[in-house]
XYZ file of C-alpha atoms in Angstrom:
641
model
C 7.935 18.074 -10.359
C 8.962 14.579 -11.508
C 10.114 15.558 -14.987
C 7.853 13.574 -17.242
C 7.838 15.937 -20.169
C 11.620 16.310 -20.147
C 11.649 12.461 -20.081
C 9.365 12.174 -23.123
C 11.517 14.695 -25.032
C 14.995 13.002 -24.088
C 13.833 9.314 -24.088
C 11.714 9.686 -27.333
C 8.923 7.575 -25.902
C 5.724 8.044 -24.035
C 5.477 4.490 -23.026
C 4.759 2.832 -26.527
C 6.104 -0.806 -26.165
C 5.236 -1.230 -22.393
C 2.168 -2.543 -20.742
C 0.564 -1.288 -17.426
C -1.633 -3.842 -15.743
C -4.032 -2.122 -13.471
C -5.583 -4.523 -10.784
C -8.262 -2.420 -9.202
C -12.003 -1.621 -9.253
C -12.425 -1.771 -13.066
C -12.259 0.878 -15.796
C -14.535 3.222 -17.523
C -13.664 1.715 -21.069
C -15.645 4.432 -22.815
C -13.548 7.367 -21.260
C -11.531 9.272 -23.762
C -8.344 8.768 -21.712
C -8.396 5.022 -22.641
C -9.266 5.289 -26.275
C -6.986 6.498 -29.111
C -7.814 9.190 -31.614
C -9.717 6.965 -33.807
C -11.874 5.806 -30.861
C -10.401 2.353 -30.361
C -9.593 1.033 -26.960
C -6.176 1.168 -25.529
C -6.884 -1.917 -23.337
C -5.254 -4.970 -24.834
C -6.875 -7.418 -22.190
C -9.471 -7.157 -19.569
C -10.205 -9.738 -16.792
C -13.422 -9.262 -14.757
C -13.323 -11.333 -11.656
C -16.684 -10.162 -10.702
C -18.208 -12.015 -13.482
C -18.594 -15.577 -14.712
C -16.221 -16.961 -17.547
C -17.620 -16.202 -20.960
C -16.223 -19.482 -22.411
C -14.516 -17.620 -25.180
C -11.032 -17.609 -23.870
C -11.032 -20.735 -21.970
C -7.266 -21.000 -21.406
C -7.329 -17.595 -19.808
C -10.471 -18.073 -17.764
C -9.331 -21.359 -16.203
C -9.085 -19.621 -12.746
C -12.364 -17.725 -13.024
C -13.510 -14.460 -14.436
C -14.651 -13.327 -17.749
C -11.997 -12.320 -20.237
C -12.285 -9.864 -23.088
C -9.743 -9.106 -25.903
C -9.074 -5.661 -27.466
C -11.295 -6.647 -30.414
C -14.237 -7.795 -28.283
C -13.853 -4.675 -26.327
C -14.106 -2.406 -29.485
C -17.163 -4.426 -30.675
C -18.817 -3.783 -27.222
C -18.067 -0.038 -27.253
C -19.438 0.264 -30.898
C -22.696 -1.386 -29.686
C -22.763 0.961 -26.727
C -22.539 -2.053 -24.448
C -21.043 -1.420 -20.975
C -18.272 -4.077 -19.806
C -16.969 -4.425 -16.259
C -18.202 -0.895 -15.133
C -16.073 0.904 -12.544
C -19.061 1.634 -10.255
C -16.463 2.308 -7.353
C -14.539 4.762 -9.402
C -11.078 4.270 -8.050
C -9.580 2.259 -10.859
C -10.335 4.573 -13.544
C -8.722 7.529 -11.734
C -5.381 5.752 -11.001
C -5.218 4.196 -14.494
C -5.576 7.710 -15.938
C -2.811 9.156 -13.750
C -0.397 6.262 -15.020
C -1.475 6.078 -18.610
C -4.370 8.202 -19.514
C -3.763 9.929 -22.877
C -6.257 12.994 -22.759
C -7.401 12.440 -26.318
C -8.851 15.331 -28.294
C -12.037 16.931 -26.799
C -13.706 20.272 -27.163
C -12.176 21.587 -23.902
C -9.243 23.258 -25.500
C -6.967 21.272 -23.047
C -5.814 18.466 -25.306
C -3.023 16.471 -23.659
C -2.504 18.684 -20.624
C -3.980 16.183 -18.329
C -2.281 13.015 -19.879
C -0.700 10.463 -17.510
C 3.036 9.537 -17.251
C 2.839 6.937 -20.068
C -0.028 7.979 -22.363
C 1.052 5.535 -25.012
C 1.503 2.528 -22.893
C -0.990 -0.319 -23.509
C -3.225 -1.369 -20.845
C -4.283 -4.653 -19.166
C -7.132 -4.277 -16.605
C -8.263 -6.598 -14.019
C -11.472 -5.692 -12.111
C -10.807 -7.494 -8.867
C -13.381 -5.855 -6.483
C -16.455 -7.877 -6.115
C -19.613 -6.167 -5.664
C -20.699 -6.326 -1.908
C -17.218 -7.462 -0.692
C -15.502 -5.585 2.189
C -12.499 -5.216 -0.078
C -10.215 -7.075 -2.554
C -9.634 -10.737 -1.651
C -5.894 -11.616 -1.496
C -6.329 -14.492 -3.811
C -8.045 -12.423 -6.478
C -5.176 -10.069 -6.348
C -2.726 -12.712 -6.815
C -4.942 -14.304 -9.635
C -4.900 -10.829 -11.328
C -1.175 -10.380 -11.156
C -0.521 -13.913 -12.725
C -3.088 -13.029 -15.468
C -0.954 -9.813 -16.027
C 2.239 -11.769 -16.714
C 0.855 -14.652 -18.726
C 2.766 -14.866 -21.856
C -0.555 -14.634 -23.850
C -1.349 -11.345 -22.291
C 1.926 -9.472 -22.100
C 5.807 -9.703 -22.013
C 6.761 -9.717 -18.438
C 9.921 -7.678 -18.963
C 7.940 -4.854 -20.477
C 5.111 -5.022 -17.956
C 4.369 -2.734 -14.790
C 1.605 -4.071 -12.402
C -0.102 -1.365 -10.463
C -1.543 -2.174 -7.067
C -3.118 0.929 -5.449
C -4.631 -1.124 -2.585
C -3.434 -2.355 0.710
C -4.653 -3.545 4.207
C -3.233 -4.400 7.614
C -4.248 -8.024 8.186
C -0.959 -9.917 8.123
C 2.617 -10.037 9.437
C 3.725 -7.095 7.564
C 7.303 -8.485 6.941
C 7.121 -10.274 3.612
C 6.525 -13.903 4.963
C 2.725 -14.270 4.249
C 1.660 -16.313 1.325
C 0.023 -13.136 -0.196
C 3.299 -11.140 0.004
C 5.424 -14.093 -1.143
C 3.075 -14.727 -4.245
C 3.565 -11.185 -5.305
C 7.293 -11.369 -4.804
C 7.310 -14.390 -7.078
C 5.651 -12.296 -9.812
C 8.681 -9.767 -9.697
C 10.983 -12.749 -10.020
C 9.253 -13.476 -13.442
C 10.355 -10.176 -14.602
C 7.538 -7.764 -14.202
C 7.768 -4.635 -11.866
C 5.177 -4.443 -9.163
C 4.299 -0.946 -7.926
C 2.301 -0.770 -4.739
C 0.741 2.094 -2.830
C 2.300 2.425 0.723
C -1.057 3.323 2.331
C -2.728 6.500 3.796
C -2.287 5.718 7.652
C 0.664 8.014 8.201
C -1.119 10.250 10.686
C -2.597 7.541 12.759
C -0.742 4.730 14.980
C -2.224 1.630 13.424
C 0.241 -0.707 14.914
C 1.152 -1.506 18.459
C 3.977 -3.810 19.706
C 5.407 -5.344 22.845
C 7.455 -8.203 24.209
C 5.613 -10.937 26.139
C 7.543 -12.176 29.296
C 6.287 -15.479 30.567
C 2.583 -15.154 31.638
C 2.986 -11.352 32.406
C 0.212 -9.579 30.453
C 0.996 -6.772 28.151
C -1.928 -4.208 27.645
C -2.536 -2.493 24.254
C -5.100 0.350 24.229
C -7.211 1.464 21.194
C -8.896 4.960 21.415
C -12.303 4.642 19.861
C -14.491 7.655 18.751
C -18.495 7.640 18.908
C -19.665 6.090 15.786
C -22.364 8.056 13.809
C -23.981 4.726 12.944
C -25.693 2.155 15.203
C -23.722 -0.871 14.202
C -20.236 0.413 14.418
C -17.462 -2.136 14.226
C -13.502 -2.197 14.943
C -11.358 -5.303 14.392
C -7.863 -5.693 15.648
C -5.475 -8.411 14.573
C -3.150 -9.707 17.435
C -0.169 -11.758 16.632
C 2.259 -13.678 18.833
C 0.047 -14.003 21.954
C -1.106 -17.402 23.552
C -4.220 -15.735 25.290
C -6.018 -12.554 24.749
C -8.888 -10.779 26.629
C -10.486 -7.402 26.095
C -12.663 -4.767 27.648
C -14.311 -1.580 26.351
C -15.290 1.550 28.093
C -13.664 0.402 31.447
C -16.144 -2.492 31.492
C -15.224 -6.024 32.631
C -12.695 -8.047 30.752
C -13.762 -11.002 28.578
C -12.374 -14.398 29.897
C -8.837 -15.232 28.633
C -9.233 -16.823 25.175
C -6.631 -19.227 23.921
C -6.025 -21.106 20.690
C -9.207 -22.912 19.286
C -11.721 -21.002 21.181
C -14.093 -18.230 20.188
C -15.722 -15.894 22.775
C -18.506 -13.387 22.253
C -19.599 -10.911 24.809
C -22.338 -8.298 24.268
C -19.884 -5.916 22.467
C -16.834 -7.962 21.802
C -16.061 -11.113 19.567
C -12.628 -12.793 20.127
C -11.632 -15.249 17.673
C -8.592 -17.366 18.329
C -9.087 -20.209 15.705
C -6.546 -18.910 13.363
C -3.172 -20.557 13.765
C -1.058 -17.585 14.261
C -3.661 -14.522 14.723
C -6.291 -13.542 17.277
C -9.079 -11.208 16.060
C -10.614 -8.771 18.696
C -13.870 -7.312 17.133
C -15.662 -4.644 18.897
C -19.037 -4.022 17.549
C -22.599 -2.774 18.299
C -23.471 0.310 20.115
C -20.029 1.577 20.573
C -19.144 4.980 22.194
C -16.098 7.200 22.703
C -13.637 5.564 24.924
C -10.792 2.900 25.292
C -10.774 -0.670 24.072
C -8.118 -2.305 26.173
C -6.501 -5.570 24.687
C -4.415 -7.636 27.259
C -2.142 -10.410 25.853
C 0.090 -12.835 27.431
C 2.421 -15.710 26.477
C 3.311 -19.135 27.615
C 4.667 -19.687 31.008
C 8.052 -20.949 29.714
C 8.743 -18.497 26.892
C 8.365 -14.816 25.786
C 8.125 -13.473 22.353
C 7.177 -10.546 20.061
C 3.671 -9.247 20.333
C 2.273 -7.124 17.353
C -1.396 -5.807 16.875
C -2.780 -3.949 13.871
C -6.126 -2.198 13.291
C -7.460 -3.928 10.204
C -10.926 -2.559 9.936
C -13.180 0.343 11.311
C -16.726 0.970 10.202
C -18.005 3.911 12.267
C -19.719 6.264 9.942
C -18.547 9.834 10.006
C -16.980 9.612 13.272
C -14.940 12.637 14.689
C -11.625 10.569 14.259
C -10.507 7.180 13.467
C -9.422 4.543 16.019
C -5.934 4.551 16.925
C -3.510 2.925 19.414
C -2.397 5.183 22.231
C 0.025 4.924 25.179
C 2.695 2.313 25.764
C 2.889 -0.102 22.765
C 1.664 2.452 20.125
C 4.191 2.528 17.305
C 4.917 5.709 15.391
C 5.751 4.699 11.823
C 5.524 1.077 10.661
C 2.214 1.886 8.938
C 3.120 0.572 5.445
C 0.132 -1.597 4.333
C 0.270 -5.109 2.776
C 1.125 -5.933 0.056
C 3.593 -2.937 -0.166
C 5.603 -4.819 2.428
C 6.310 -7.853 0.045
C 10.033 -8.256 -0.967
C 10.977 -6.831 -4.416
C 7.931 -4.634 -4.897
C 8.231 -0.846 -5.275
C 6.312 0.847 -2.424
C 5.316 4.326 -3.142
C 4.536 7.127 -0.532
C 3.120 10.475 -1.324
C 4.455 14.043 -1.360
C 2.166 16.949 -1.775
C 2.253 18.493 -5.342
C -0.529 21.045 -4.781
C -1.526 21.918 -1.201
C -4.458 23.973 -2.114
C -6.855 23.550 -5.142
C -9.569 25.968 -5.350
C -12.835 25.406 -7.367
C -15.196 27.884 -9.146
C -18.117 27.313 -6.754
C -16.703 24.407 -4.689
C -14.912 24.509 -1.283
C -11.086 24.548 -1.711
C -9.325 21.260 -1.371
C -6.223 21.252 1.056
C -3.472 19.023 1.859
C -0.670 19.078 4.398
C 3.005 17.930 4.329
C 5.457 17.541 7.153
C 8.896 19.076 7.362
C 10.271 16.124 5.264
C 8.169 16.798 2.313
C 5.897 13.840 3.042
C 2.055 14.181 2.701
C 0.813 13.895 6.282
C -1.469 11.000 5.371
C 1.403 8.914 3.591
C 2.240 5.808 5.619
C 5.868 5.697 7.106
C 8.347 2.912 7.292
C 10.390 0.940 7.962
C 8.935 -2.387 7.542
C 8.470 -4.080 11.060
C 11.612 -6.101 10.619
C 13.575 -2.948 9.906
C 13.527 -3.277 6.082
C 13.734 0.001 4.306
C 10.039 1.126 3.268
C 8.755 3.148 1.517
C 11.036 2.900 -1.561
C 10.362 6.461 -2.458
C 7.809 9.223 -2.744
C 5.724 10.620 -5.899
C 3.227 13.653 -5.753
C 0.090 12.397 -4.245
C -2.316 15.224 -4.756
C -4.155 17.264 -5.861
C -3.916 15.773 -9.350
C -6.754 15.876 -11.808
C -7.493 12.509 -13.334
C -10.387 10.688 -15.128
C -13.708 10.116 -13.507
C -15.854 7.005 -14.205
C -19.177 7.738 -15.581
C -20.543 4.678 -13.624
C -20.049 6.435 -10.038
C -23.157 7.034 -8.243
C -22.217 9.787 -5.593
C -25.106 8.454 -3.387
C -23.795 4.925 -3.345
C -22.202 4.176 0.022
C -19.873 1.404 -1.265
C -18.441 3.529 -3.998
C -15.599 6.174 -3.923
C -17.425 8.983 -2.079
C -19.011 6.661 0.444
C -22.376 8.269 -0.360
C -21.314 11.886 0.301
C -22.594 14.218 -2.382
C -20.516 17.062 -0.844
C -17.303 15.083 -1.486
C -18.251 14.382 -4.989
C -18.829 17.916 -5.749
C -15.723 19.183 -4.036
C -13.557 16.796 -5.953
C -15.414 16.873 -9.392
C -13.599 18.820 -12.286
C -15.477 19.072 -15.525
C -17.668 16.381 -17.003
C -15.171 13.662 -16.710
C -12.479 14.537 -14.240
C -11.820 14.329 -10.591
C -9.110 16.037 -8.134
C -7.427 13.107 -6.486
C -5.084 12.431 -3.595
C -3.543 9.625 -1.918
C -0.698 7.173 -2.323
C -2.823 5.389 -4.873
C -2.231 8.346 -7.331
C 1.428 8.529 -6.287
C 1.944 4.767 -7.100
C 0.187 5.542 -10.432
C 2.829 8.001 -11.341
C 5.578 5.726 -10.431
C 3.999 2.891 -12.509
C 3.850 5.248 -15.373
C 7.510 6.171 -14.917
C 8.621 2.527 -14.782
C 6.491 1.907 -18.061
C 8.741 4.563 -19.718
C 11.847 2.827 -18.635
C 10.416 -0.672 -19.808
C 9.269 0.758 -23.168
C 12.394 -0.153 -24.756
C 15.162 -2.815 -24.054
C 18.314 -2.006 -22.359
C 17.819 -1.699 -18.777
C 20.550 -3.163 -16.744
C 19.820 -1.871 -13.238
C 16.737 -3.117 -11.307
C 14.045 -0.601 -11.454
C 13.712 -0.455 -7.631
C 17.324 0.374 -7.182
C 17.367 2.877 -10.185
C 14.331 4.642 -8.665
C 16.009 4.770 -5.323
C 19.320 6.107 -6.506
C 17.905 8.711 -8.775
C 15.288 10.213 -6.245
C 15.920 13.736 -5.222
C 16.484 14.347 -1.598
C 13.688 16.222 0.220
C 13.967 18.636 3.137
C 15.884 16.868 5.945
C 16.274 13.778 3.892
C 20.156 13.949 3.418
C 20.633 10.346 4.360
C 20.162 7.541 1.777
C 17.008 6.552 3.536
C 14.286 8.230 5.692
C 11.565 6.309 7.050
C 9.115 9.009 6.010
C 10.261 9.569 2.515
C 12.157 6.531 1.588
C 14.926 7.513 -0.864
C 13.298 10.777 -1.837
C 10.989 12.071 -4.629
C 10.640 10.437 -8.132
C 12.847 12.069 -10.754
C 11.985 10.461 -14.047
C 14.857 11.539 -16.230
C 17.485 10.670 -13.717
C 15.811 7.213 -13.280
C 15.735 6.503 -17.001
C 19.438 7.250 -17.153
C 20.544 5.386 -14.004
C 18.617 2.074 -15.125
C 20.971 1.966 -18.154
C 24.269 2.687 -16.458
C 26.979 0.193 -16.099
C 30.315 0.623 -14.442
C 32.711 -0.157 -11.724
C 31.688 0.040 -7.972
C 32.290 3.381 -6.698
C 33.116 4.633 -3.204
C 30.169 4.503 -1.151
C 28.584 8.064 -0.944
C 25.940 7.683 1.649
C 25.157 5.302 4.616
C 22.429 5.236 7.013
C 20.184 3.232 9.125
C 16.412 2.486 9.059
C 15.800 3.378 12.806
C 17.509 5.413 15.389
C 15.967 3.465 18.345
C 16.144 -0.296 18.171
C 15.514 -3.436 20.216
C 17.920 -6.591 20.418
C 17.706 -8.820 17.427
C 18.889 -9.204 13.989
C 15.394 -8.157 12.446
C 15.123 -4.810 14.078
C 17.601 -2.718 12.060
C 19.133 -2.445 8.477
C 21.880 -0.361 7.121
C 21.401 1.410 3.853
C 24.334 1.842 1.498
C 23.879 3.822 -1.689
C 26.728 4.399 -4.056
C 26.921 5.720 -7.608
C 28.069 3.165 -10.254
C 27.211 -0.390 -11.078
C 29.116 -3.645 -10.694
C 28.983 -5.583 -7.457
C 30.519 -5.308 -3.967
C 30.216 -7.243 -0.669
C 28.714 -5.274 2.101
C 28.716 -6.441 5.695
C 27.588 -4.626 8.911
C 28.342 -4.796 12.726
C 27.893 -2.993 16.016
C 31.213 -1.539 16.875
C 33.225 -3.922 18.922
C 31.110 -6.981 17.882
C 31.445 -9.611 15.232
C 30.468 -8.821 11.605
C 26.793 -9.947 11.040
C 24.578 -9.331 7.984
C 26.325 -9.671 4.682
C 24.909 -8.734 1.134
C 26.190 -8.406 -2.200
C 25.458 -4.847 -3.644
C 24.425 -4.744 -7.197
C 23.742 -1.389 -8.823
C 24.771 0.665 -5.775
C 21.852 0.238 -3.386
C 21.509 -2.357 -0.643
C 19.887 -2.870 2.791
C 21.766 -5.100 5.119
C 20.505 -6.353 8.613
C 22.575 -5.764 11.689
C 22.676 -8.260 14.687
C 22.377 -6.273 18.113
C 23.367 -8.570 21.108
C 21.005 -8.411 24.166
C 23.792 -7.585 26.440
C 24.070 -3.942 24.967
C 20.363 -3.161 26.240
C 20.308 0.330 27.548
C 23.440 1.480 25.574
C 24.029 3.684 22.634
C 25.970 1.879 20.063
C 27.726 2.778 16.782
C 26.966 0.762 13.664
C 29.313 0.538 10.815
C 29.516 -1.056 7.328
C 32.190 -2.474 5.235
C 31.762 -1.812 1.660
C 34.081 -3.262 -0.999
C 36.639 -3.658 1.848
C 36.448 -0.101 3.264
C 34.690 0.456 6.671
C 32.670 3.437 7.213
C 30.310 4.627 10.154
C 26.723 4.153 9.349
C 24.821 5.465 12.252
C 24.408 5.570 16.022
C 21.481 3.956 17.667
C 19.885 3.550 21.158
C 19.348 0.020 22.154
C 16.078 -0.208 24.392
C 14.369 -2.908 26.424
C 10.761 -3.226 24.836
C 8.778 -5.004 27.561
C 7.078 -1.518 27.522
C 8.210 -0.340 24.039
C 8.910 3.130 23.273
C 7.774 4.928 20.048
C 10.445 4.576 17.359
C 11.555 7.438 15.448
C 9.973 7.192 12.091
C 12.183 8.442 9.543
C -5.070 6.007 -2.712
C -3.836 2.288 -1.947
C -5.074 3.872 1.073
C -6.228 1.064 3.360
C -9.671 2.796 3.230
C -12.090 2.711 6.348
C -15.300 3.235 4.394
C -18.046 5.304 6.251
C -20.870 3.399 4.703
C -23.978 2.738 6.740
C -24.742 -0.930 6.742
C -28.166 -2.515 6.829
C -26.868 -5.794 8.080
C -27.419 -7.062 11.581
C -24.937 -6.960 14.298
C -24.783 -10.717 14.389
C -24.061 -11.025 10.671
C -21.485 -8.334 10.834
C -19.610 -9.965 13.778
C -19.836 -13.502 12.107
C -18.961 -12.331 8.608
C -16.201 -10.150 9.478
C -14.750 -12.787 11.715
C -14.558 -15.421 8.889
C -13.467 -12.827 6.434
C -10.669 -11.910 8.565
C -9.740 -15.434 9.187
C -9.482 -15.852 5.326
C -7.023 -12.765 5.296
C -9.189 -11.302 2.538
C -8.874 -7.850 3.927
C -7.067 -5.779 1.315
C -9.003 -2.545 0.774
C -9.142 -0.293 -2.245
C -6.585 2.427 -2.250
C -8.137 5.838 -2.082
C -8.783 8.818 -3.836
C -9.406 10.891 -0.878
C -10.786 14.169 0.320
C -8.976 13.721 3.670
C -6.147 11.785 4.691
C -8.558 9.004 5.423
C -12.190 8.731 3.882
């Protein structure tokens, strides 16, 4: 579907000369996918952040973690010693999809299940700490900085793969976490991030606070299958918040610097910008209603995100319903960071039958997007996802350290799921935006295997992507620019030429609210060079201005408040020529309407917890406050584990 074999043939490389740095749950170093034909490891460096420094590589261990070199890994493998085992299993599978080489075996299928860049070198960062709720933001950033350390890799030849994501943060590129990853791209490395697997559930709600008038947001809860269920919602922009479950009484209004705990609700407002509403304990099906209000003298934007749910094998996952619930805008952090390549998933195989196992199925919508794949745009109107890649079912490596009964591991203690996805002795059938991101990371490694790229990888991928059904514009909030096409991408990243006439213009939304951060115009043109692009609502002054390099750019549009309730035309001027971009409806959002939208899965593990309710409430409150909420992306049986 993506032309990998053709790219190998035409490009003359399978990734030799490039490095893929996988920041994830670890790697099964003994797996044949990550050893060459002589049995030597293909991993150049390994950083285990769940272990103490070894004292062997002091300069690389200065920020914590144990570091192993290629030679030390080989010695350990020869002794039969296990280093940084991937007990979770996610990291092994996505590394295999990106760069596994399917070295000779007795299966008769040598090479048929190789990854996209099977000759690329690997750098591995085990960033998931045993017992943690997910990846800590600072561990992910620490791992990314390790990846681009000159002693570890050459940044211009390096691709960092982040098949992980979460919803605790602003989702607009402004958090310290997002900005830290953006700075990594500025150092020359490509950062490829899974867009998330929340595309079939409204995870985000938004509104507009008018003085002290309360805005109500509703979360629909299922009945948990465990006794200590928990759901956490982050609320940004409110001065005061109160909540109620199952039509019960509201908690008192909570303002900054105050924490309130009721029998089944914790409200923590001690964070400077975010209030956390945590419903816990003996939850039952019904609605969690959150009311928020602003200061008496001012209004402002209100946003809320479901950042965590631990409800066991519930019938459905929590979701926002009613006024305020947003369709789209589910892209997880850090795929929202500026400069990264955010990857959604298409369906490459809707049905995968097993010999004695239940068939595995996936669904796609009419655009070609897998139904679980998170939709854009970013909350500020920036175009996300960047593009799609096949997200299942794909057969990849299985870690030998997975215990199917482990509730914290990949299959959440479900032997049925394990058996359904197992393929042979060392393979799994996987699905999710995690594996889609892995395929894109492999593609970018092919592009970076040799010098000569002149067009930014993110732009080249977007320009070369093939249009999917109904995706005739340069951007669709469901599909991004379209489906990964590796041969066209490799050609485009080396093309240089004069700026061409703009071929396609479009917008990231069809329904907007007043403000310069709600809408962006997408301009895509064949050809290189530079041109100035500016935008306006017809009849208004020109607003956003950008320089287009390489033929793809997103330009913000300022929408004046006086046009609320109107349908307006938006146009762009590219290289001196004015063209129509789109027509949009401008809506008052005091009671916001759903916008038309177009495994780093943000996993919601179904593990049973042996911890007390009090510990859960307190620990999660402080974990959320630290913003350590990035969850492993998922190799999933369903759109959400």
